[in-house]
Amino acid sequence: MNLNAYISIIFFGYVSVIVAAVAWEAGKPLVIEEVEVAPPQTNEVRVKILFTSLCHTDVYFWEAKGQNPLFPRIYGHEAGGIVESVGEGVTDLKPGDHVLPVFTGECKECAHCKSEESNMCDLLRINTDRGVMLNDGKSRFSINGRPIYHFVGTSTFSEYTVIHVGCLAKINPLAPLDKVCVLSCGISTGLGATLNVAKPAKGSTVAVFGLGAVGLAAAEGARIAGASRIIGVDLNSNRFKEAKKFGATEFVNPKDYNKPVQEVIAEMTNGGVDRSVECTGNIDAMISAFECVHDGWGVAVLVGVPHKDAVFKTHPMNLLNERTLKGTFFGNYKPRSDLPSVVEKYMSKELEVEKFITHTVPFSEINKAFEYMLRGEGLRCIIRMEE
Ligand code: NAD
Ligand code: ZN
């Protein structure tokens, strides 16, 4: 489809016609449509998206196999853009600012935002079922008056989107948005899960379950922390070659063994790993990731988004034996306070993001990004909004 066939009109502060990729039905290709996007209301910001990428979380909710279906909907949450206009009460951002949207927000006022330990903002924490804006309980997107739902407050598969100011991190305008957009979800999530939550000591042993972009960022975090052994676990052996570039030192494909992978790992490590980070979304992998940590001190961190009916089952003795189970959204980073400094890590070359970007497609070919992810090919696919 030729996007030039569509005319995008955006007038500061008015309802405007833009193009967005609309998911009409579960699992069916997205359709590029002309969509009206309303101006931002109180505490909202309208953002011109320049680059967005696909994370597995978008795919789960689009497939709606293990998640509540909500259609028609505009997906997308990993992105970079520029502020077009701001609603009443927005003082932190102005038109022209460079921003990264985040699926979980930071109001800066609630007990969580004030706590040093939590990023689970009372007002703006991830809500995958909502589909409307908080201010008036309505969507800012419509086609001929029919509302199109939002996704996790970001809906970045759109030329323009409306986002709560608390879900936008203002970043260094010199940072290239086509690269740092991947920091707005997957890479920061994996990195933070290791550095902020698992916190492996120098010389320790870390297992990472799932070697997609999130898991490889977790492996990168283990390397930065000085782990001496980083064991990558994945059902797709094609992942292993790439994973070496991210610090993984050993690999286990659970399919190669006729016993549970936690037993395989315990044998490899004299009783278990010091830390494990699960980035698959698969409930069995979550249980294995917990049961493969060493008793006495092992810590497991869950990152994958589970099936809505999943139940975590383990014998309580595994906990009594002094293992710790944790979980995290967005690697415990507070989006507005912490994400700008993750971008600075990239700017100062402490953190490489290019190696996570394996594909790029124009917006008109957004469905290809879904195909790559479903086939387990590559890591992140950047979707360019401008042809
Ligand atoms: P991805 O599809 O690129 O990677 C997932 C990897 O896990 C694949 O390589 C796959 O082969 C592997 N895998 C699947 N089942 C497995 C199993 N049973 N054992 C071992 N390996 C298995 O996905 P991604 O974009 O890297 O996301 C990874 C997970 O993290 C997803 O569940 C996603 O929804 C979740 N996520 C969570 C957060 C958060 O804040 N908690 C943020 C972003 C993504
Ligand atoms: Zn994500």
Tab-separated table of C-alpha atoms and ligand atoms in Angstrom:
chain	number	residue	atom	x	y	z
A	1	MET	CA	0.000	0.000	0.000
A	2	ASN	CA	1.244	3.480	-0.866
A	3	LEU	CA	0.948	5.714	2.164
A	4	ASN	CA	1.228	8.798	-0.010
A	5	ALA	CA	-2.304	8.036	-1.102
A	6	TYR	CA	-3.396	9.267	2.306
A	7	ILE	CA	-3.330	12.856	3.398
A	8	SER	CA	-2.371	13.488	6.998
A	9	ILE	CA	-3.574	16.771	8.327
A	10	ILE	CA	-2.588	17.841	11.780
A	11	PHE	CA	-3.633	21.201	13.147
A	12	PHE	CA	-2.261	22.233	16.488
A	13	GLY	CA	-4.958	21.672	19.073
A	14	TYR	CA	-7.640	20.324	16.705
A	15	VAL	CA	-9.041	16.952	15.705
A	16	SER	CA	-6.898	15.738	12.852
A	17	VAL	CA	-6.913	12.974	10.282
A	18	ILE	CA	-3.810	10.823	10.355
A	19	VAL	CA	-2.927	7.258	9.404
A	20	ALA	CA	-2.636	4.444	11.893
A	21	ALA	CA	-2.350	0.652	11.752
A	22	VAL	CA	-5.647	-0.663	13.090
A	23	ALA	CA	-6.130	-4.197	14.397
A	24	TRP	CA	-9.779	-4.978	13.603
A	25	GLU	CA	-9.724	-8.599	14.716
A	26	ALA	CA	-7.506	-10.951	16.697
A	27	GLY	CA	-4.602	-12.325	14.701
A	28	LYS	CA	-5.630	-10.637	11.420
A	29	PRO	CA	-3.123	-8.369	9.636
A	30	LEU	CA	-3.237	-4.726	10.723
A	31	VAL	CA	-4.870	-2.342	8.256
A	32	ILE	CA	-3.466	1.119	7.545
A	33	GLU	CA	-6.463	3.415	7.948
A	34	GLU	CA	-7.279	7.096	8.053
A	35	VAL	CA	-8.049	7.772	11.701
A	36	GLU	CA	-9.153	10.913	13.497
A	37	VAL	CA	-7.058	11.753	16.516
A	38	ALA	CA	-8.514	14.195	19.033
A	39	PRO	CA	-6.449	16.918	20.679
A	40	PRO	CA	-4.862	16.191	24.065
A	41	GLN	CA	-6.985	16.849	27.157
A	42	THR	CA	-5.827	17.741	30.663
A	43	ASN	CA	-2.466	16.132	31.457
A	44	GLU	CA	-2.271	14.618	27.969
A	45	VAL	CA	0.195	15.129	25.163
A	46	ARG	CA	-0.174	14.535	21.434
A	47	VAL	CA	2.997	13.009	20.017
A	48	LYS	CA	4.204	12.580	16.456
A	49	ILE	CA	5.692	9.098	16.359
A	50	LEU	CA	8.787	8.811	14.157
A	51	PHE	CA	9.915	5.262	14.904
A	52	THR	CA	8.261	2.371	16.673
A	53	SER	CA	9.232	-1.257	17.127
A	54	LEU	CA	7.454	-4.472	17.890
A	55	CYS	CA	7.658	-6.160	21.304
A	56	HIS	CA	6.206	-9.598	22.031
A	57	THR	CA	3.630	-8.025	24.368
A	58	ASP	CA	1.942	-6.350	21.349
A	59	VAL	CA	1.784	-9.733	19.633
A	60	TYR	CA	0.162	-11.522	22.614
A	61	PHE	CA	-2.664	-8.970	22.846
A	62	TRP	CA	-3.138	-8.871	19.067
A	63	GLU	CA	-3.312	-12.691	18.957
A	64	ALA	CA	-5.605	-12.551	22.027
A	65	LYS	CA	-5.092	-16.281	22.590
A	66	GLY	CA	-4.111	-15.989	26.231
A	67	GLN	CA	-5.276	-12.389	26.769
A	68	ASN	CA	-8.590	-10.531	26.836
A	69	PRO	CA	-9.650	-9.480	23.339
A	70	LEU	CA	-10.334	-5.759	22.805
A	71	PHE	CA	-10.869	-4.617	19.222
A	72	PRO	CA	-10.596	-2.505	17.129
A	73	ARG	CA	-7.361	-1.350	18.673
A	74	ILE	CA	-4.137	0.459	17.846
A	75	TYR	CA	-1.191	-1.452	19.315
A	76	GLY	CA	2.415	-0.395	19.806
A	77	HIS	CA	4.331	0.752	22.873
A	78	GLU	CA	8.038	0.761	21.991
A	79	ALA	CA	8.676	4.033	20.183
A	80	GLY	CA	10.255	7.450	19.893
A	81	GLY	CA	8.611	10.709	18.868
A	82	ILE	CA	8.268	14.465	19.145
A	83	VAL	CA	5.666	16.402	21.126
A	84	GLU	CA	3.141	18.073	18.777
A	85	SER	CA	0.819	19.719	21.310
A	86	VAL	CA	0.076	19.551	25.018
A	87	GLY	CA	-3.163	19.664	27.008
A	88	GLU	CA	-4.004	21.780	30.031
A	89	GLY	CA	-1.862	21.334	33.090
A	90	VAL	CA	1.139	19.929	31.191
A	91	THR	CA	4.180	21.899	32.257
A	92	ASP	CA	6.957	19.306	31.910
A	93	LEU	CA	6.747	19.014	28.123
A	94	LYS	CA	6.365	21.444	25.224
A	95	PRO	CA	5.986	21.056	21.458
A	96	GLY	CA	9.261	19.930	19.898
A	97	ASP	CA	10.507	17.920	22.897
A	98	HIS	CA	11.841	14.451	22.092
A	99	VAL	CA	10.071	11.736	24.060
A	100	LEU	CA	9.928	7.995	24.618
A	101	PRO	CA	6.454	6.672	25.519
A	102	VAL	CA	6.322	4.036	28.249
A	103	PHE	CA	3.560	1.477	28.842
A	104	THR	CA	3.682	2.091	32.584
A	105	GLY	CA	3.743	5.618	33.969
A	106	GLU	CA	4.977	7.777	36.797
A	107	CYS	CA	2.618	10.368	38.326
A	108	LYS	CA	5.374	11.462	40.741
A	109	GLU	CA	2.812	11.890	43.547
A	110	CYS	CA	1.586	8.478	44.734
A	111	ALA	CA	3.186	6.271	47.391
A	112	HIS	CA	4.837	4.119	44.693
A	113	CYS	CA	6.322	7.088	42.866
A	114	LYS	CA	7.624	8.413	46.178
A	115	SER	CA	9.098	5.039	47.155
A	116	GLU	CA	12.618	4.290	46.016
A	117	GLU	CA	11.721	0.618	45.664
A	118	SER	CA	8.712	0.689	43.337
A	119	ASN	CA	7.797	1.833	39.834
A	120	MET	CA	4.196	0.564	40.138
A	121	CYS	CA	2.538	3.999	40.000
A	122	ASP	CA	-0.997	3.887	41.460
A	123	LEU	CA	-2.438	6.062	38.714
A	124	LEU	CA	-0.524	4.980	35.621
A	125	ARG	CA	0.765	1.435	36.157
A	126	ILE	CA	0.388	-0.887	33.167
A	127	ASN	CA	-3.237	-1.694	32.389
A	128	THR	CA	-3.648	-3.939	29.361
A	129	ASP	CA	-7.461	-4.088	29.491
A	130	ARG	CA	-8.357	-0.393	29.673
A	131	GLY	CA	-8.211	0.828	26.051
A	132	VAL	CA	-9.364	4.393	26.880
A	133	MET	CA	-7.809	7.527	28.349
A	134	LEU	CA	-8.045	8.112	32.120
A	135	ASN	CA	-9.265	11.693	31.890
A	136	ASP	CA	-12.733	10.977	30.456
A	137	GLY	CA	-12.798	7.198	29.951
A	138	LYS	CA	-12.898	7.673	26.174
A	139	SER	CA	-10.620	6.984	23.243
A	140	ARG	CA	-8.868	9.788	21.331
A	141	PHE	CA	-8.953	7.707	18.118
A	142	SER	CA	-11.997	7.226	15.882
A	143	ILE	CA	-13.028	6.272	12.366
A	144	ASN	CA	-16.294	7.896	11.229
A	145	GLY	CA	-17.249	8.358	14.860
A	146	ARG	CA	-16.482	4.755	15.866
A	147	PRO	CA	-13.936	4.678	18.699
A	148	ILE	CA	-10.724	2.716	18.235
A	149	TYR	CA	-9.193	1.498	21.506
A	150	HIS	CA	-5.789	2.469	22.859
A	151	PHE	CA	-3.216	-0.081	24.013
A	152	VAL	CA	-1.309	0.340	27.334
A	153	GLY	CA	-1.773	4.097	27.087
A	154	THR	CA	0.671	4.444	24.196
A	155	SER	CA	-0.735	3.151	20.821
A	156	THR	CA	2.373	3.992	18.869
A	157	PHE	CA	1.434	2.249	15.585
A	158	SER	CA	0.060	5.607	14.545
A	159	GLU	CA	1.535	8.768	13.028
A	160	TYR	CA	0.143	10.715	15.983
A	161	THR	CA	-1.016	9.420	19.335
A	162	VAL	CA	-2.287	10.876	22.599
A	163	ILE	CA	-0.488	9.840	25.792
A	164	HIS	CA	-0.743	10.814	29.470
A	165	VAL	CA	2.164	13.107	30.353
A	166	GLY	CA	3.151	10.623	33.085
A	167	CYS	CA	3.885	7.958	30.446
A	168	LEU	CA	6.385	10.090	28.513
A	169	ALA	CA	10.093	10.370	29.242
A	170	LYS	CA	11.724	13.539	27.916
A	171	ILE	CA	15.090	12.602	26.482
A	172	ASN	CA	18.214	14.208	25.048
A	173	PRO	CA	17.187	15.678	21.655
A	174	LEU	CA	20.536	14.578	20.213
A	175	ALA	CA	19.722	10.891	20.794
A	176	PRO	CA	18.801	9.211	17.476
A	177	LEU	CA	15.159	8.176	17.829
A	178	ASP	CA	15.541	5.343	15.308
A	179	LYS	CA	17.917	3.652	17.795
A	180	VAL	CA	16.827	4.713	21.278
A	181	CYS	CA	13.170	3.878	20.595
A	182	VAL	CA	14.033	0.294	21.633
A	183	LEU	CA	14.887	1.612	25.108
A	184	SER	CA	11.254	2.572	25.677
A	185	CYS	CA	10.363	-1.041	26.506
A	186	GLY	CA	12.322	-4.228	25.797
A	187	ILE	CA	15.948	-3.286	26.303
A	188	SER	CA	15.406	-1.234	29.460
A	189	THR	CA	13.146	-3.982	30.817
A	190	GLY	CA	15.757	-6.732	30.397
A	191	LEU	CA	18.669	-4.588	31.507
A	192	GLY	CA	16.807	-3.318	34.577
A	193	ALA	CA	15.529	-6.792	35.490
A	194	THR	CA	19.152	-7.834	35.965
A	195	LEU	CA	20.789	-4.636	37.205
A	196	ASN	CA	17.959	-3.306	39.409
A	197	VAL	CA	16.168	-6.465	40.536
A	198	ALA	CA	18.313	-9.634	40.262
A	199	LYS	CA	21.482	-7.662	41.151
A	200	PRO	CA	24.045	-10.413	40.529
A	201	ALA	CA	27.361	-10.005	42.321
A	202	LYS	CA	30.623	-9.890	40.390
A	203	GLY	CA	31.741	-13.411	39.509
A	204	SER	CA	28.288	-14.937	39.945
A	205	THR	CA	26.370	-17.336	37.707
A	206	VAL	CA	23.218	-16.129	35.941
A	207	ALA	CA	20.687	-18.059	33.843
A	208	VAL	CA	18.552	-16.170	31.301
A	209	PHE	CA	15.421	-17.893	30.002
A	210	GLY	CA	14.309	-16.633	26.572
A	211	LEU	CA	16.868	-15.019	24.282
A	212	GLY	CA	14.731	-12.468	22.464
A	213	ALA	CA	15.561	-8.775	22.817
A	214	VAL	CA	14.369	-8.655	26.436
A	215	GLY	CA	16.381	-11.733	27.497
A	216	LEU	CA	19.495	-10.622	25.635
A	217	ALA	CA	19.275	-7.240	27.351
A	218	ALA	CA	19.075	-9.172	30.644
A	219	ALA	CA	22.212	-11.091	29.606
A	220	GLU	CA	23.899	-7.786	28.762
A	221	GLY	CA	22.999	-6.582	32.261
A	222	ALA	CA	24.610	-9.718	33.738
A	223	ARG	CA	27.768	-9.033	31.766
A	224	ILE	CA	27.836	-5.389	32.899
A	225	ALA	CA	27.426	-6.606	36.506
A	226	GLY	CA	30.488	-8.843	36.041
A	227	ALA	CA	28.810	-12.270	36.078
A	228	SER	CA	31.344	-14.967	35.209
A	229	ARG	CA	28.904	-17.504	33.726
A	230	ILE	CA	25.786	-16.509	31.803
A	231	ILE	CA	23.676	-19.491	30.778
A	232	GLY	CA	21.212	-18.779	27.957
A	233	VAL	CA	18.123	-21.016	27.784
A	234	ASP	CA	15.876	-21.071	24.718
A	235	LEU	CA	13.800	-23.567	22.726
A	236	ASN	CA	15.039	-21.942	19.515
A	237	SER	CA	18.708	-22.922	19.046
A	238	ASN	CA	19.068	-20.281	16.311
A	239	ARG	CA	19.175	-17.776	19.161
A	240	PHE	CA	22.427	-19.157	20.558
A	241	LYS	CA	24.813	-17.751	17.956
A	242	GLU	CA	23.478	-14.226	18.391
A	243	ALA	CA	23.431	-14.535	22.174
A	244	LYS	CA	27.242	-14.771	22.349
A	245	LYS	CA	27.378	-11.110	21.310
A	246	PHE	CA	25.359	-10.291	24.421
A	247	GLY	CA	27.596	-11.995	26.919
A	248	ALA	CA	26.033	-15.463	27.135
A	249	THR	CA	28.763	-18.036	27.787
A	250	GLU	CA	26.784	-21.330	27.712
A	251	PHE	CA	23.554	-22.524	26.175
A	252	VAL	CA	20.834	-24.981	27.070
A	253	ASN	CA	17.983	-26.015	24.820
A	254	PRO	CA	15.452	-27.783	27.083
A	255	LYS	CA	14.429	-29.893	24.059
A	256	ASP	CA	17.860	-31.593	24.082
A	257	TYR	CA	17.235	-33.262	27.469
A	258	ASN	CA	14.779	-35.757	28.832
A	259	LYS	CA	14.709	-34.194	32.296
A	260	PRO	CA	13.518	-30.804	33.538
A	261	VAL	CA	15.824	-27.956	32.544
A	262	GLN	CA	16.150	-26.871	36.197
A	263	GLU	CA	17.845	-30.227	36.923
A	264	VAL	CA	20.173	-29.770	33.941
A	265	ILE	CA	21.165	-26.322	35.195
A	266	ALA	CA	21.613	-27.526	38.799
A	267	GLU	CA	24.048	-30.197	37.532
A	268	MET	CA	25.959	-27.662	35.434
A	269	THR	CA	26.359	-25.280	38.375
A	270	ASN	CA	26.882	-27.435	41.430
A	271	GLY	CA	23.391	-26.944	42.845
A	272	GLY	CA	21.940	-23.991	40.943
A	273	VAL	CA	22.623	-20.529	39.595
A	274	ASP	CA	22.966	-17.461	41.821
A	275	ARG	CA	20.431	-15.504	39.792
A	276	SER	CA	17.966	-16.242	37.006
A	277	VAL	CA	15.914	-13.925	34.819
A	278	GLU	CA	12.889	-15.282	32.903
A	279	CYS	CA	12.004	-13.468	29.653
A	280	THR	CA	9.752	-15.959	27.818
A	281	GLY	CA	6.162	-15.461	29.005
A	282	ASN	CA	5.843	-19.254	29.269
A	283	ILE	CA	4.626	-20.495	32.670
A	284	ASP	CA	6.772	-23.660	32.636
A	285	ALA	CA	9.855	-21.576	31.917
A	286	MET	CA	8.894	-19.305	34.836
A	287	ILE	CA	8.749	-22.290	37.197
A	288	SER	CA	12.050	-23.684	35.860
A	289	ALA	CA	13.679	-20.267	36.220
A	290	PHE	CA	12.690	-20.252	39.892
A	291	GLU	CA	13.603	-23.853	40.631
A	292	CYS	CA	17.046	-23.575	39.005
A	293	VAL	CA	18.384	-21.016	41.487
A	294	HIS	CA	20.664	-22.176	44.289
A	295	ASP	CA	19.070	-22.738	47.681
A	296	GLY	CA	20.246	-20.427	50.451
A	297	TRP	CA	20.727	-17.347	48.279
A	298	GLY	CA	19.329	-17.763	44.755
A	299	VAL	CA	17.037	-15.074	43.341
A	300	ALA	CA	14.765	-15.536	40.305
A	301	VAL	CA	13.142	-12.608	38.492
A	302	LEU	CA	10.069	-13.027	36.270
A	303	VAL	CA	9.714	-10.633	33.337
A	304	GLY	CA	7.641	-12.492	30.712
A	305	VAL	CA	3.951	-11.579	30.392
A	306	PRO	CA	1.975	-14.724	31.284
A	307	HIS	CA	-1.156	-16.203	29.733
A	308	LYS	CA	-4.181	-14.733	31.580
A	309	ASP	CA	-5.072	-18.090	33.200
A	310	ALA	CA	-1.509	-19.137	34.075
A	311	VAL	CA	-0.860	-20.418	37.598
A	312	PHE	CA	2.610	-20.554	39.126
A	313	LYS	CA	3.042	-23.876	40.932
A	314	THR	CA	6.028	-24.923	42.993
A	315	HIS	CA	6.538	-26.797	46.244
A	316	PRO	CA	6.706	-24.331	49.178
A	317	MET	CA	9.887	-26.115	50.302
A	318	ASN	CA	11.621	-24.479	47.347
A	319	LEU	CA	10.966	-21.151	49.055
A	320	LEU	CA	11.647	-22.358	52.605
A	321	ASN	CA	15.039	-23.417	51.350
A	322	GLU	CA	15.791	-19.712	51.019
A	323	ARG	CA	15.218	-19.042	47.396
A	324	THR	CA	13.638	-15.705	46.425
A	325	LEU	CA	11.101	-15.137	43.672
A	326	LYS	CA	10.583	-11.651	42.271
A	327	GLY	CA	8.932	-10.033	39.279
A	328	THR	CA	9.219	-6.725	37.519
A	329	PHE	CA	7.688	-4.414	34.991
A	330	PHE	CA	10.023	-2.202	32.992
A	331	GLY	CA	13.044	-3.461	34.939
A	332	ASN	CA	11.957	-1.383	37.963
A	333	TYR	CA	12.963	1.813	36.145
A	334	LYS	CA	10.748	4.805	36.864
A	335	PRO	CA	9.935	5.914	33.330
A	336	ARG	CA	10.216	9.695	33.656
A	337	SER	CA	12.960	9.823	36.295
A	338	ASP	CA	15.201	6.987	35.108
A	339	LEU	CA	14.752	6.447	31.362
A	340	PRO	CA	16.570	9.669	30.311
A	341	SER	CA	19.699	8.316	32.044
A	342	VAL	CA	19.399	4.951	30.250
A	343	VAL	CA	19.402	6.968	26.996
A	344	GLU	CA	22.533	8.742	28.241
A	345	LYS	CA	24.196	5.325	28.750
A	346	TYR	CA	23.680	4.813	25.020
A	347	MET	CA	24.972	8.311	24.208
A	348	SER	CA	28.144	7.694	26.233
A	349	LYS	CA	28.621	4.303	24.494
A	350	GLU	CA	28.241	2.363	27.760
A	351	LEU	CA	25.242	0.618	26.239
A	352	GLU	CA	24.963	-0.602	22.664
A	353	VAL	CA	21.497	-0.793	21.119
A	354	GLU	CA	22.338	-1.305	17.431
A	355	LYS	CA	22.914	-5.033	17.917
A	356	PHE	CA	19.297	-5.467	19.032
A	357	ILE	CA	17.991	-3.972	15.771
A	358	THR	CA	17.919	-6.685	13.123
A	359	HIS	CA	15.214	-5.419	10.738
A	360	THR	CA	13.676	-2.142	9.565
A	361	VAL	CA	10.439	-1.777	7.587
A	362	PRO	CA	8.373	1.199	6.396
A	363	PHE	CA	5.044	1.734	8.198
A	364	SER	CA	3.133	0.418	5.188
A	365	GLU	CA	4.825	-2.984	5.782
A	366	ILE	CA	4.197	-3.181	9.537
A	367	ASN	CA	2.725	-6.683	9.205
A	368	LYS	CA	6.181	-7.959	8.218
A	369	ALA	CA	7.409	-7.071	11.720
A	370	PHE	CA	4.730	-9.418	13.129
A	371	GLU	CA	5.823	-12.181	10.757
A	372	TYR	CA	9.464	-11.887	11.843
A	373	MET	CA	8.508	-12.106	15.509
A	374	LEU	CA	6.146	-15.043	14.995
A	375	ARG	CA	8.881	-16.922	13.111
A	376	GLY	CA	11.414	-16.140	15.855
A	377	GLU	CA	13.599	-14.319	13.329
A	378	GLY	CA	15.814	-11.497	14.503
A	379	LEU	CA	15.334	-9.359	17.586
A	380	ARG	CA	13.829	-5.918	17.122
A	381	CYS	CA	12.238	-4.679	13.885
A	382	ILE	CA	12.080	-0.879	13.629
A	383	ILE	CA	9.009	0.504	11.867
A	384	ARG	CA	9.712	3.839	10.146
A	385	MET	CA	6.648	6.080	10.185
A	386	GLU	CA	7.895	8.233	7.309
A	387	GLU	CA	8.480	6.327	4.052
B	1	NAD	P1	10.720	-12.722	21.893
B	1	NAD	O1	9.624	-13.485	21.295
B	1	NAD	O2	11.599	-11.921	21.001
B	1	NAD	O3	11.653	-13.689	22.775
B	1	NAD	C1	11.140	-14.710	23.593
B	1	NAD	C2	12.094	-15.907	23.513
B	1	NAD	O4	11.660	-16.881	24.470
B	1	NAD	C3	12.101	-16.593	22.142
B	1	NAD	O5	13.433	-16.694	21.675
B	1	NAD	C4	11.482	-17.962	22.424
B	1	NAD	O6	12.023	-19.004	21.602
B	1	NAD	C5	11.824	-18.183	23.898
B	1	NAD	N1	10.954	-19.119	24.607
B	1	NAD	C6	9.600	-19.234	24.530
B	1	NAD	N2	9.162	-20.220	25.346
B	1	NAD	C7	10.261	-20.736	25.953
B	1	NAD	C8	10.461	-21.780	26.915
B	1	NAD	N3	9.446	-22.472	27.410
B	1	NAD	N4	11.733	-22.022	27.313
B	1	NAD	C9	12.781	-21.327	26.823
B	1	NAD	N5	12.649	-20.342	25.904
B	1	NAD	C10	11.403	-20.043	25.485
B	1	NAD	O7	10.024	-11.755	23.002
B	1	NAD	P2	10.570	-10.416	23.711
B	1	NAD	O8	10.021	-9.221	22.979
B	1	NAD	O9	12.035	-10.536	23.970
B	1	NAD	O10	9.744	-10.487	25.088
B	1	NAD	C11	10.021	-11.515	26.022
B	1	NAD	C12	8.955	-11.544	27.101
B	1	NAD	O11	9.026	-10.381	27.924
B	1	NAD	C13	7.532	-11.564	26.550
B	1	NAD	O12	6.750	-12.410	27.380
B	1	NAD	C14	7.079	-10.116	26.706
B	1	NAD	O13	5.684	-9.983	26.771
B	1	NAD	C15	7.735	-9.798	28.028
B	1	NAD	N6	7.912	-8.376	28.348
B	1	NAD	C16	7.736	-8.028	29.648
B	1	NAD	C17	7.958	-6.719	30.050
B	1	NAD	C18	7.850	-6.322	31.490
B	1	NAD	O14	7.933	-5.135	31.773
B	1	NAD	N7	7.681	-7.269	32.404
B	1	NAD	C19	8.342	-5.759	29.095
B	1	NAD	C20	8.551	-6.189	27.775
B	1	NAD	C21	8.333	-7.495	27.410
B	2	ZN	ZN	7.060	-4.130	25.685
